[in-house]
Short mmCIF file of C-alpha atoms in Angstrom, two decimals:
data_model
loop_
_atom_site.label_atom_id
_atom_site.label_comp_id
_atom_site.label_asym_id
_atom_site.label_seq_id
_atom_site.Cartn_x
_atom_site.Cartn_y
_atom_site.Cartn_z
CA MET C 1 -9.20 -133.15 42.18
CA GLU C 2 -5.58 -132.94 41.07
CA CYS C 3 -4.28 -129.51 40.09
CA CYS C 4 -1.45 -128.50 37.83
CA SER C 5 -0.80 -124.79 38.25
CA ILE C 6 2.14 -122.47 37.77
CA HIS C 7 3.49 -119.12 38.88
CA ALA C 8 4.29 -117.09 35.80
CA SER C 9 5.08 -113.61 34.67
CA TRP C 10 5.78 -112.21 31.25
CA SER C 11 9.20 -110.70 30.75
CA PRO C 12 10.19 -108.51 27.78
CA GLY C 13 12.37 -111.29 26.44
CA GLY C 14 9.36 -113.53 26.03
CA ASN C 15 10.14 -116.08 28.72
CA VAL C 16 7.82 -117.37 31.41
CA SER C 17 9.61 -117.03 34.70
CA GLY C 18 8.81 -117.81 38.32
CA THR C 19 7.34 -114.98 40.37
CA ALA C 20 6.58 -114.84 44.05
CA GLY C 21 3.26 -113.58 45.24
CA ARG C 22 1.17 -114.70 42.26
CA ALA C 23 -1.87 -116.86 42.85
CA ASP C 24 -1.80 -120.34 41.34
CA ARG C 25 -4.68 -121.12 39.08
CA THR C 26 -6.49 -124.36 38.27
CA GLU C 27 -8.72 -124.98 35.28
CA ASP C 28 -11.88 -124.05 37.12
CA GLY C 29 -10.56 -120.57 37.82
CA ALA C 30 -10.18 -120.98 41.59
CA THR C 31 -7.08 -120.23 43.59
CA PRO C 32 -5.95 -122.97 45.95
CA GLY C 33 -7.43 -122.35 49.35
CA GLY C 34 -9.29 -119.25 48.17
CA PRO C 35 -12.51 -118.17 46.48
CA HIS C 36 -13.14 -118.19 42.76
CA ARG C 37 -11.28 -115.46 40.88
CA PRO C 38 -12.63 -114.31 37.50
CA ASP C 39 -10.38 -114.87 34.53
CA THR C 40 -10.55 -111.27 33.38
CA PRO C 41 -12.53 -108.21 34.32
CA ALA C 42 -15.95 -107.87 32.80
CA ALA C 43 -15.66 -106.48 29.30
CA PRO C 44 -17.48 -103.27 28.42
CA ARG C 45 -20.37 -102.98 26.06
CA GLY C 46 -18.08 -101.93 23.22
CA ARG C 47 -17.12 -105.50 22.38
CA GLY C 48 -20.43 -106.22 20.61
CA PRO C 49 -19.45 -104.55 17.30
CA VAL C 50 -16.05 -106.26 17.46
CA VAL C 51 -17.70 -109.66 17.88
CA ALA C 52 -19.94 -108.89 14.88
CA ALA C 53 -16.84 -108.07 12.85
CA LEU C 54 -15.11 -111.28 13.96
CA MET C 55 -18.10 -113.40 12.97
CA THR C 56 -18.30 -111.62 9.62
CA GLY C 57 -14.61 -112.19 8.97
CA MET C 58 -14.92 -115.86 9.91
CA ALA C 59 -17.88 -116.22 7.54
CA LEU C 60 -15.91 -114.69 4.66
CA ALA C 61 -12.94 -117.02 5.18
CA ALA C 62 -15.18 -120.09 5.44
CA LEU C 63 -17.43 -119.22 2.50
CA ASP C 64 -14.56 -118.70 0.10
CA GLY C 65 -13.17 -122.11 0.90
CA THR C 66 -16.24 -123.81 -0.60
CA ILE C 67 -18.30 -121.27 -2.54
CA VAL C 68 -16.45 -121.82 -5.82
CA SER C 69 -17.16 -125.57 -6.00
CA THR C 70 -20.61 -125.46 -7.61
CA ALA C 71 -19.67 -122.61 -9.98
CA VAL C 72 -16.82 -124.50 -11.65
CA PRO C 73 -18.81 -125.35 -14.84
CA GLN C 74 -19.66 -121.67 -15.40
CA ILE C 75 -16.12 -120.53 -14.62
CA VAL C 76 -14.54 -123.11 -16.93
CA GLY C 77 -17.08 -122.30 -19.64
CA ASP C 78 -16.08 -118.64 -19.48
CA LEU C 79 -12.33 -118.84 -18.85
CA GLY C 80 -11.34 -122.35 -19.93
CA GLY C 81 -8.54 -124.11 -18.05
CA LEU C 82 -10.35 -127.33 -17.13
CA SER C 83 -7.06 -129.16 -16.57
CA VAL C 84 -5.95 -126.79 -13.79
CA PHE C 85 -9.24 -125.72 -12.20
CA SER C 86 -8.54 -127.77 -9.04
CA TRP C 87 -5.99 -125.12 -8.11
CA LEU C 88 -8.88 -122.75 -7.45
CA PHE C 89 -9.29 -124.73 -4.22
CA SER C 90 -5.73 -125.95 -3.68
CA GLY C 91 -4.19 -122.50 -4.16
CA TYR C 92 -6.53 -120.94 -1.60
CA LEU C 93 -5.90 -123.77 0.88
CA LEU C 94 -2.13 -123.55 0.46
CA ALA C 95 -2.04 -119.78 0.99
CA VAL C 96 -4.23 -119.95 4.10
CA THR C 97 -2.27 -122.80 5.68
CA VAL C 98 1.30 -121.64 5.14
CA THR C 99 0.61 -118.09 6.31
CA LEU C 100 -1.09 -119.01 9.61
CA PRO C 101 2.11 -119.22 11.70
CA VAL C 102 3.45 -116.03 10.12
CA TYR C 103 0.33 -114.04 10.98
CA GLY C 104 0.28 -115.53 14.47
CA LYS C 105 3.78 -114.24 15.18
CA LEU C 106 3.03 -110.86 13.59
CA SER C 107 -0.06 -110.43 15.78
CA ASP C 108 2.05 -111.09 18.87
CA THR C 109 4.69 -108.63 17.67
CA PHE C 110 2.62 -105.74 16.31
CA GLY C 111 -0.80 -106.44 17.84
CA ARG C 112 -3.98 -108.07 16.53
CA LYS C 113 -5.62 -105.00 15.03
CA PRO C 114 -3.06 -104.10 12.32
CA VAL C 115 -2.70 -107.75 11.29
CA LEU C 116 -6.47 -108.25 11.01
CA ILE C 117 -6.93 -104.99 9.10
CA ALA C 118 -4.14 -105.94 6.68
CA GLY C 119 -5.70 -109.39 6.26
CA ILE C 120 -9.16 -108.01 5.47
CA VAL C 121 -7.73 -105.50 2.99
CA LEU C 122 -5.68 -108.22 1.28
CA PHE C 123 -8.68 -110.56 1.20
CA LEU C 124 -10.93 -107.91 -0.35
CA THR C 125 -8.23 -106.94 -2.85
CA GLY C 126 -7.98 -110.59 -3.88
CA SER C 127 -11.77 -110.79 -4.18
CA LEU C 128 -11.89 -107.75 -6.46
CA LEU C 129 -9.07 -109.14 -8.60
CA CYS C 130 -10.83 -112.53 -8.83
CA ALA C 131 -13.96 -110.83 -10.11
CA ALA C 132 -11.86 -109.13 -12.80
CA ALA C 133 -9.92 -112.29 -13.81
CA TRP C 134 -9.47 -112.76 -17.54
CA SER C 135 -8.12 -116.34 -17.55
CA MET C 136 -8.03 -119.41 -15.35
CA GLU C 137 -4.36 -118.74 -14.57
CA SER C 138 -5.08 -115.19 -13.41
CA LEU C 139 -8.05 -116.40 -11.34
CA ILE C 140 -5.85 -118.99 -9.61
CA ALA C 141 -3.22 -116.34 -8.87
CA PHE C 142 -5.85 -114.01 -7.41
CA ARG C 143 -7.33 -116.85 -5.34
CA ILE C 144 -3.88 -117.23 -3.78
CA VAL C 145 -3.98 -113.50 -2.94
CA GLN C 146 -7.36 -114.14 -1.30
CA GLY C 147 -5.86 -117.01 0.68
CA LEU C 148 -3.03 -114.79 1.90
CA GLY C 149 -5.68 -112.58 3.47
CA GLY C 150 -7.74 -115.55 4.60
CA GLY C 151 -4.85 -116.82 6.72
CA ALA C 152 -4.91 -113.58 8.71
CA LEU C 153 -8.68 -113.80 9.10
CA GLN C 154 -8.66 -117.34 10.47
CA GLY C 155 -5.87 -117.07 13.00
CA THR C 156 -6.35 -113.49 14.20
CA VAL C 157 -10.13 -113.80 14.63
CA GLN C 158 -9.66 -116.79 16.96
CA THR C 159 -6.96 -114.96 18.91
CA ILE C 160 -8.99 -111.77 19.37
CA ALA C 161 -11.95 -113.85 20.55
CA ALA C 162 -9.73 -115.29 23.29
CA ASP C 163 -8.52 -111.78 24.16
CA LEU C 164 -12.03 -110.40 24.53
CA TYR C 165 -13.62 -113.00 26.79
CA PRO C 166 -12.72 -114.39 30.21
CA LEU C 167 -12.17 -118.12 30.50
CA LYS C 168 -15.69 -118.92 31.70
CA GLU C 169 -17.29 -117.00 28.81
CA ARG C 170 -14.87 -118.09 26.11
CA PRO C 171 -16.79 -121.23 25.04
CA ARG C 172 -19.73 -119.02 24.11
CA ILE C 173 -17.83 -116.88 21.60
CA GLN C 174 -15.87 -119.86 20.29
CA ALA C 175 -19.13 -121.77 19.81
CA ARG C 176 -20.52 -118.82 17.85
CA LEU C 177 -17.46 -118.76 15.63
CA SER C 178 -17.71 -122.53 15.15
CA THR C 179 -21.36 -122.15 14.17
CA VAL C 180 -20.52 -119.40 11.69
CA TRP C 181 -17.69 -121.45 10.23
CA ALA C 182 -19.77 -124.62 9.88
CA ALA C 183 -22.86 -122.87 8.50
CA SER C 184 -20.79 -120.84 6.03
CA SER C 185 -18.88 -123.90 4.84
CA VAL C 186 -22.11 -125.82 4.23
CA ALA C 187 -23.91 -122.83 2.69
CA GLY C 188 -20.98 -121.97 0.41
CA PRO C 189 -21.70 -124.45 -2.41
CA ALA C 190 -25.42 -123.57 -2.45
CA LEU C 191 -24.75 -119.82 -2.54
CA GLY C 192 -22.11 -120.26 -5.22
CA GLY C 193 -24.53 -122.25 -7.37
CA LEU C 194 -27.26 -119.63 -6.98
CA LEU C 195 -24.99 -116.74 -7.91
CA ALA C 196 -23.45 -118.60 -10.84
CA GLY C 197 -26.82 -119.81 -12.11
CA TYR C 198 -28.94 -116.70 -11.70
CA ALA C 199 -26.40 -113.87 -11.86
CA ASP C 200 -22.77 -114.31 -12.87
CA TRP C 201 -19.94 -116.29 -11.28
CA ARG C 202 -18.01 -113.04 -10.72
CA TRP C 203 -20.58 -112.07 -8.08
CA ILE C 204 -19.22 -114.91 -5.94
CA PHE C 205 -16.27 -112.63 -5.25
CA LEU C 206 -17.97 -109.24 -5.52
CA VAL C 207 -20.36 -110.00 -2.63
CA ASN C 208 -17.32 -110.09 -0.35
CA LEU C 209 -16.68 -106.37 -0.83
CA PRO C 210 -19.65 -104.83 1.04
CA VAL C 211 -19.63 -107.52 3.72
CA GLY C 212 -15.89 -107.26 4.25
CA GLY C 213 -16.10 -103.48 4.15
CA VAL C 214 -18.51 -103.52 7.09
CA ALA C 215 -16.21 -105.85 9.05
CA LEU C 216 -13.25 -103.60 8.29
CA TRP C 217 -15.09 -100.48 9.49
CA LEU C 218 -16.18 -102.18 12.72
CA ILE C 219 -12.63 -103.29 13.49
CA VAL C 220 -11.12 -99.88 12.76
CA ARG C 221 -13.79 -98.07 14.75
CA HIS C 222 -14.34 -100.33 17.75
CA LEU C 223 -11.34 -102.60 18.42
CA ALA C 224 -9.13 -100.97 21.07
CA GLU C 225 -5.71 -102.56 21.43
CA PRO C 226 -3.61 -102.36 24.61
CA ASP C 227 -0.42 -100.51 25.17
CA ARG C 228 2.06 -103.28 24.42
CA ALA C 229 3.88 -102.62 27.68
CA GLY C 230 0.79 -102.89 29.84
CA ALA C 231 -2.25 -105.02 30.48
CA ARG C 232 -4.75 -105.70 27.76
CA PRO C 233 -7.98 -103.68 27.85
CA ALA C 234 -11.16 -105.18 26.52
CA ALA C 235 -12.74 -104.02 23.28
CA GLY C 236 -14.10 -100.51 23.40
CA ALA C 237 -12.05 -99.51 26.43
CA ARG C 238 -10.42 -96.08 26.54
CA PRO C 239 -7.01 -95.38 28.10
CA ALA C 240 -7.20 -93.98 31.60
CA ALA C 241 -6.71 -90.24 31.94
CA GLY C 242 -3.07 -89.39 32.48
CA ALA C 243 -1.92 -92.92 31.63
CA ARG C 244 1.58 -93.01 30.18
CA PRO C 245 2.85 -95.80 27.95
CA GLY C 246 5.73 -97.83 29.23
CA PRO C 247 8.93 -98.48 27.32
CA ARG C 248 8.50 -100.41 24.11
CA ALA C 249 11.08 -102.80 22.79
CA ARG C 250 11.87 -102.59 19.12
CA ALA C 251 9.88 -105.21 17.23
CA ARG C 252 11.90 -107.61 15.15
CA VAL C 253 10.37 -109.89 12.57
CA ASP C 254 12.04 -113.07 11.38
CA TRP C 255 11.43 -112.52 7.69
CA PRO C 256 13.91 -115.22 6.52
CA GLY C 257 12.06 -117.68 8.78
CA ALA C 258 8.70 -116.55 7.42
CA LEU C 259 9.89 -117.06 3.84
CA ALA C 260 11.35 -120.47 4.70
CA ILE C 261 8.12 -121.59 6.38
CA PHE C 262 6.09 -120.36 3.42
CA ALA C 263 8.30 -122.21 0.92
CA THR C 264 8.37 -125.41 2.99
CA GLY C 265 4.61 -125.44 3.48
CA THR C 266 3.99 -124.72 -0.18
CA LEU C 267 6.09 -127.66 -1.37
CA LEU C 268 4.70 -130.07 1.23
CA LEU C 269 1.05 -129.17 0.73
CA THR C 270 1.42 -129.14 -3.06
CA ALA C 271 2.80 -132.68 -2.86
CA LEU C 272 -0.09 -133.78 -0.63
CA VAL C 273 -2.85 -132.02 -2.55
CA GLN C 274 -1.72 -132.96 -6.06
CA GLY C 275 -0.20 -136.38 -5.36
CA GLY C 276 -2.35 -139.16 -6.80
CA VAL C 277 -4.40 -136.56 -8.68
CA ALA C 278 -2.19 -134.58 -11.04
CA TRP C 279 0.54 -137.24 -11.00
CA PRO C 280 1.17 -140.67 -9.39
CA TRP C 281 2.49 -140.79 -5.83
CA LEU C 282 5.80 -142.41 -6.81
CA SER C 283 6.35 -140.23 -9.86
CA ALA C 284 9.22 -137.79 -10.27
CA PRO C 285 7.12 -134.67 -9.40
CA SER C 286 5.91 -136.20 -6.12
CA LEU C 287 9.34 -137.43 -5.08
CA ALA C 288 10.93 -134.10 -6.00
CA LEU C 289 8.37 -132.12 -4.00
CA PHE C 290 8.71 -134.32 -0.91
CA ALA C 291 12.51 -134.20 -1.13
CA GLY C 292 12.43 -130.43 -1.54
CA ALA C 293 10.05 -130.09 1.43
CA ALA C 294 12.36 -132.23 3.59
CA ALA C 295 15.40 -130.14 2.64
CA LEU C 296 13.57 -126.89 3.29
CA THR C 297 12.35 -128.21 6.65
CA ALA C 298 15.97 -128.65 7.71
CA VAL C 299 16.79 -125.14 6.49
CA THR C 300 13.77 -123.72 8.33
CA VAL C 301 14.75 -125.39 11.60
CA LEU C 302 18.27 -123.97 11.27
CA ILE C 303 16.95 -120.45 10.58
CA GLU C 304 14.42 -120.57 13.40
CA ARG C 305 16.99 -121.80 15.94
CA ARG C 306 19.24 -118.84 15.16
CA ALA C 307 16.51 -116.17 14.95
CA ALA C 308 16.08 -113.74 17.84
CA GLU C 309 12.28 -113.73 17.39
CA PRO C 310 11.43 -116.92 15.42
CA ILE C 311 8.11 -117.27 13.62
CA ILE C 312 7.63 -120.73 15.15
CA PRO C 313 9.43 -120.58 18.50
CA GLY C 314 10.85 -123.75 19.97
CA TRP C 315 8.60 -123.45 23.02
CA VAL C 316 5.58 -124.32 20.84
CA TRP C 317 6.85 -127.90 20.76
CA ARG C 318 8.78 -127.98 24.04
CA ARG C 319 5.70 -127.27 26.17
CA ARG C 320 3.75 -130.47 26.66
CA THR C 321 0.33 -128.83 26.64
CA ILE C 322 0.79 -126.93 23.37
CA ALA C 323 2.51 -129.85 21.63
CA ALA C 324 -0.25 -132.24 22.69
CA VAL C 325 -3.02 -129.91 21.51
CA ASN C 326 -1.24 -129.30 18.19
CA LEU C 327 -0.88 -133.02 17.49
CA SER C 328 -4.42 -133.79 18.65
CA LEU C 329 -5.98 -131.15 16.42
CA GLY C 330 -3.80 -132.32 13.55
CA ALA C 331 -5.44 -135.72 14.04
CA LEU C 332 -8.83 -133.96 14.11
CA GLY C 333 -8.09 -132.39 10.72
CA LEU C 334 -7.22 -135.85 9.42
CA LEU C 335 -10.43 -137.30 10.85
CA MET C 336 -12.69 -134.56 9.45
CA VAL C 337 -11.87 -135.47 5.85
CA ALA C 338 -14.08 -138.57 6.13
CA PRO C 339 -17.41 -136.81 6.71
CA THR C 340 -16.76 -133.56 4.83
CA VAL C 341 -15.24 -135.04 1.67
CA PHE C 342 -16.62 -138.58 1.37
CA LEU C 343 -20.07 -138.45 3.01
CA PRO C 344 -21.69 -136.31 0.26
CA THR C 345 -20.45 -138.83 -2.33
CA TYR C 346 -21.83 -141.67 -0.21
CA ALA C 347 -25.21 -139.94 0.12
CA GLN C 348 -25.52 -139.42 -3.62
CA SER C 349 -23.99 -142.65 -4.96
CA VAL C 350 -25.21 -145.11 -2.30
CA LEU C 351 -28.40 -143.52 -0.93
CA GLY C 352 -29.45 -141.97 -4.25
CA LEU C 353 -29.92 -138.46 -2.86
CA GLY C 354 -29.56 -135.24 -4.81
CA PRO C 355 -26.77 -132.73 -4.07
CA ILE C 356 -28.95 -130.56 -1.81
CA ALA C 357 -30.29 -133.50 0.21
CA ALA C 358 -26.76 -134.89 0.50
CA GLY C 359 -25.67 -131.57 1.92
CA PHE C 360 -28.39 -131.79 4.56
CA VAL C 361 -27.07 -135.18 5.69
CA LEU C 362 -23.69 -133.61 6.34
CA SER C 363 -25.14 -130.44 7.87
CA ALA C 364 -26.59 -132.47 10.77
CA MET C 365 -23.11 -132.36 12.23
CA THR C 366 -23.17 -128.54 12.27
CA LEU C 367 -26.35 -128.53 14.38
CA SER C 368 -24.97 -130.39 17.39
CA TRP C 369 -21.33 -129.27 17.28
CA PRO C 370 -21.88 -125.65 18.48
CA ILE C 371 -24.40 -126.74 21.12
CA THR C 372 -22.03 -129.11 22.90
CA ALA C 373 -19.18 -126.67 22.37
CA ALA C 374 -21.12 -123.91 24.12
CA LEU C 375 -21.97 -126.24 27.00
CA SER C 376 -18.48 -127.74 27.27
CA ASN C 377 -17.40 -125.26 29.93
CA ARG C 378 -19.80 -126.93 32.36
CA VAL C 379 -17.93 -130.16 31.75
CA TYR C 380 -14.31 -129.00 31.76
CA ASN C 381 -14.87 -126.82 34.82
CA ARG C 382 -15.64 -130.06 36.65
CA ILE C 383 -13.32 -132.61 35.11
CA GLY C 384 -10.67 -130.54 33.32
CA PHE C 385 -9.78 -129.76 29.71
CA ARG C 386 -7.98 -133.02 28.95
CA LEU C 387 -10.61 -135.38 30.31
CA THR C 388 -13.38 -133.45 28.52
CA ALA C 389 -11.52 -133.74 25.22
CA VAL C 390 -10.81 -137.44 25.86
CA THR C 391 -14.52 -138.02 26.50
CA GLY C 392 -15.50 -136.24 23.31
CA MET C 393 -13.01 -138.09 21.12
CA THR C 394 -13.90 -141.46 22.65
CA LEU C 395 -17.52 -140.89 21.66
CA ALA C 396 -16.40 -139.72 18.20
CA VAL C 397 -14.38 -142.90 17.64
CA LEU C 398 -17.41 -145.02 18.57
CA VAL C 399 -19.59 -143.10 16.12
CA LEU C 400 -17.02 -143.47 13.32
CA LEU C 401 -16.75 -147.20 13.97
CA ALA C 402 -20.55 -147.44 13.81
CA PHE C 403 -20.63 -146.08 10.25
CA PRO C 404 -19.40 -149.33 8.59
CA LEU C 405 -22.19 -151.15 10.46
CA LEU C 406 -24.93 -149.23 8.65
CA PRO C 407 -27.11 -151.45 6.43
CA HIS C 408 -26.72 -151.36 2.66
CA PRO C 409 -28.73 -149.84 1.22
CA GLY C 410 -29.76 -147.77 4.23
CA GLU C 411 -32.03 -144.84 4.96
CA PRO C 412 -30.80 -141.21 4.86
CA TRP C 413 -31.71 -140.64 8.51
CA GLN C 414 -29.16 -143.23 9.61
CA PRO C 415 -25.96 -141.42 8.50
CA ALA C 416 -27.62 -138.11 9.44
CA LEU C 417 -28.09 -139.40 12.99
CA LEU C 418 -24.46 -140.48 13.13
CA MET C 419 -23.38 -137.04 11.94
CA LEU C 420 -25.52 -135.45 14.64
CA LEU C 421 -23.78 -137.60 17.25
CA LEU C 422 -20.35 -136.98 15.69
CA GLY C 423 -20.85 -133.22 15.82
CA ALA C 424 -21.87 -133.43 19.48
CA ALA C 425 -18.77 -135.49 20.30
CA LEU C 426 -16.34 -133.24 18.43
CA GLY C 427 -17.81 -130.15 20.08
CA LEU C 428 -16.66 -131.62 23.38
CA PHE C 429 -13.24 -132.37 21.90
CA GLN C 430 -12.09 -129.35 19.92
CA LEU C 431 -13.30 -126.34 21.89
CA PRO C 432 -11.92 -127.35 25.32
CA LEU C 433 -8.50 -127.88 23.74
CA ILE C 434 -8.48 -124.50 21.98
CA VAL C 435 -9.79 -122.63 25.04
CA GLY C 436 -7.46 -124.55 27.32
CA VAL C 437 -4.28 -123.98 25.33
CA GLN C 438 -5.08 -120.27 24.83
CA SER C 439 -5.49 -119.96 28.61
CA THR C 440 -2.04 -121.38 29.33
CA VAL C 441 -0.13 -118.57 27.61
CA PRO C 442 0.17 -114.80 28.16
CA TRP C 443 -1.18 -112.25 25.70
CA ALA C 444 2.16 -111.92 23.89
CA GLU C 445 2.22 -115.66 23.05
CA ARG C 446 -1.45 -116.24 22.31
CA GLY C 447 -1.34 -115.36 18.60
CA THR C 448 1.57 -117.72 17.94
CA THR C 449 -0.07 -120.48 19.99
CA THR C 450 -3.46 -120.14 18.27
CA ALA C 451 -1.85 -120.05 14.83
CA SER C 452 0.17 -123.20 15.55
CA VAL C 453 -3.02 -125.02 16.54
CA LEU C 454 -4.89 -123.95 13.39
CA PHE C 455 -1.85 -124.67 11.23
CA CYS C 456 -1.63 -128.25 12.51
CA ARG C 457 -5.35 -128.75 11.92
CA GLN C 458 -5.03 -127.46 8.33
CA VAL C 459 -2.04 -129.68 7.63
CA GLY C 460 -3.98 -132.61 9.08
CA GLN C 461 -6.79 -131.94 6.61
CA SER C 462 -4.35 -131.89 3.69
CA VAL C 463 -2.71 -135.12 4.85
CA GLY C 464 -6.15 -136.68 5.37
CA ALA C 465 -7.30 -135.75 1.87
CA ALA C 466 -4.21 -137.40 0.43
CA VAL C 467 -4.23 -140.52 2.61
CA PHE C 468 -7.96 -141.22 2.50
CA GLY C 469 -8.11 -140.40 -1.20
CA ALA C 470 -5.48 -143.06 -1.80
CA VAL C 471 -7.39 -145.53 0.41
CA ALA C 472 -10.66 -144.90 -1.43
CA ASN C 473 -9.03 -145.24 -4.85
CA ALA C 474 -7.33 -148.48 -3.83
CA VAL C 475 -10.64 -149.96 -2.67
CA LEU C 476 -12.58 -148.73 -5.68
CA SER C 477 -10.00 -150.14 -8.10
CA THR C 478 -10.82 -153.64 -6.85
CA HIS C 479 -14.55 -153.15 -7.48
CA LEU C 480 -14.51 -151.74 -11.00
CA THR C 481 -16.96 -152.97 -13.59
CA GLU C 482 -15.82 -152.16 -17.13
CA GLY C 483 -14.53 -148.62 -16.89
CA GLY C 484 -11.84 -146.98 -14.81
CA LEU C 485 -11.78 -144.67 -11.84
CA ASP C 486 -12.46 -141.70 -14.11
CA ASP C 487 -15.71 -143.28 -15.33
CA PRO C 488 -18.51 -142.67 -12.78
CA ALA C 489 -20.68 -145.31 -14.43
CA ALA C 490 -18.06 -147.95 -13.67
CA LEU C 491 -18.43 -147.49 -9.91
CA THR C 492 -21.32 -149.38 -8.37
CA PRO C 493 -23.06 -148.20 -5.17
CA ALA C 494 -21.65 -151.24 -3.39
CA ALA C 495 -18.11 -150.24 -4.38
CA VAL C 496 -18.57 -146.68 -3.12
CA ASP C 497 -20.14 -147.99 0.08
CA THR C 498 -17.15 -150.25 0.75
CA ALA C 499 -14.64 -147.49 0.00
CA VAL C 500 -16.36 -145.02 2.35
CA GLU C 501 -16.51 -147.67 5.08
CA TYR C 502 -12.73 -148.05 4.87
CA VAL C 503 -12.32 -144.27 5.00
CA PHE C 504 -14.45 -144.01 8.14
CA ALA C 505 -12.47 -146.84 9.73
CA GLY C 506 -9.32 -144.84 8.95
CA ALA C 507 -10.93 -141.76 10.52
CA ALA C 508 -11.59 -143.81 13.67
CA ALA C 509 -7.89 -144.71 13.70
CA ALA C 510 -7.05 -140.99 13.49
CA GLY C 511 -9.34 -140.41 16.47
CA ALA C 512 -7.56 -143.15 18.39
CA LEU C 513 -4.27 -141.41 17.59
CA ALA C 514 -5.63 -138.18 19.09
CA LEU C 515 -6.63 -140.08 22.22
CA ALA C 516 -3.18 -141.63 22.52
CA VAL C 517 -1.54 -138.21 22.25
CA LEU C 518 -3.79 -136.69 24.92
CA LEU C 519 -3.37 -139.59 27.33
CA THR C 520 0.40 -139.83 27.00
CA LEU C 521 1.58 -136.28 26.32
CA ALA C 522 -0.97 -133.79 27.69
CA PRO C 523 -0.83 -132.96 31.42
CA ARG C 524 -3.82 -134.10 33.46
CA ARG C 525 -4.55 -130.50 34.39
CA PHE C 526 -3.71 -127.64 32.02
CA PRO C 527 -1.51 -124.93 33.65
CA VAL C 528 -3.96 -122.05 33.30
CA LEU C 529 -2.44 -118.63 34.03
CA THR C 530 -4.01 -115.91 36.12
CA ASP C 531 -5.44 -112.80 34.49
CA ASP C 532 -2.37 -110.71 35.29
CA ASP C 533 -0.05 -113.39 33.94
CA ARG C 534 -1.88 -113.79 30.66
CA THR C 535 -2.47 -110.16 29.86
CA THR C 536 0.76 -108.49 30.89
CA THR C 537 3.14 -107.91 28.04
#
């Protein structure tokens, strides 16, 4: 079996440099010519409450991405603002996405704990403000505040999970987080409808307060951070008696870079989210937003190249492994739009199912995804991270290509079975890449690396929504009866079926793109660092 291993040590300047005397490490955790060496020491019992807090935080971030959808009629009936209600979702998505790289860098600079605490506090503050909103405009503004906290929840939770667990145990915690995310995303619309229908829509946001308060208390009480100049202790660990902290370099934050990234992401994602919806793609607003995003991208690159501690360091894209994983998970975000956005419409318009039954068709994917993710370590320990991900995405592409072959009209179990298979395939694809890339960097780079991965996946979802929305509209426009695209009665089941088939074919193309990136850019064996290399700051 071919190995790709490196000698590395973490220097205060943030560079990985060669060091004599360090053991090389392959993906299976063994040193060449020697016995297996654990990735990190066994963690103490104190990490249980921290894991509970991480899962709670992940659930909050996932729920609030979807929980508002079924409560829109009640919210609009109370506050008005039908013409701008879509920003309840877009505003939250924008805030989460553009802040991910900023929080990733901050967690590497100041530690995970203060960033996660600040994120939870900001998220809960936004939730309380949303519950007190007096107009649609104020509710949108407060949803953006929620999203600013949600960005810290998403990125920092994933990073802390990698900090807590050794390489061989990491798929287990990541699978749990994936399960929480998937279940919360699917349960969000149902919970939102129940609260809006039987209580009041403001309770959608108020329920976050006690749940988030518990997560906040657990983090404050149980998460022990390392001395930044020494090795990372596991959760619940206490400093050794007589231990003295080493010298600490003054932390510098690239605030101009953070502002530039925020502005660039806001313009780009606004153009992608609203293009073809609020205005035509080739209209003046779209062209102005894309031009502004391009100009700000150039400004951001210039700022980041001159910054002493850039928010998005150049090494994120210069290192083959990280660049390949970023691009591959961006393609995954693109691919995921097909089942999550278009399958419920297909189930209702083509199969004649109700909203709840349509949700169950999609939820089949969430049953198999965490199972294969949890078992993926048995695969990548044998064949490596890249080949495991390639296997998973190859299966996913075959499943996506099978969707257009379904009979019309078909039975609900047929797309449900495909979603079950798709979830199993993507569990083998995503988790090995996240675990693998987190294991190639030291502690002081892990937050930035994780945030870059999640950022690319989020951008991929935004691009996918725009691209596949345009594809679906183009297909539907050729199958209209008497009305237009805004008239549901004008769209026949056959037209929707054809449009969704094209979307799934496009998703298969996105999967093929991910395969091409992995096969041409990613190294055959990820350069996994030893425990000392990864945890010494």
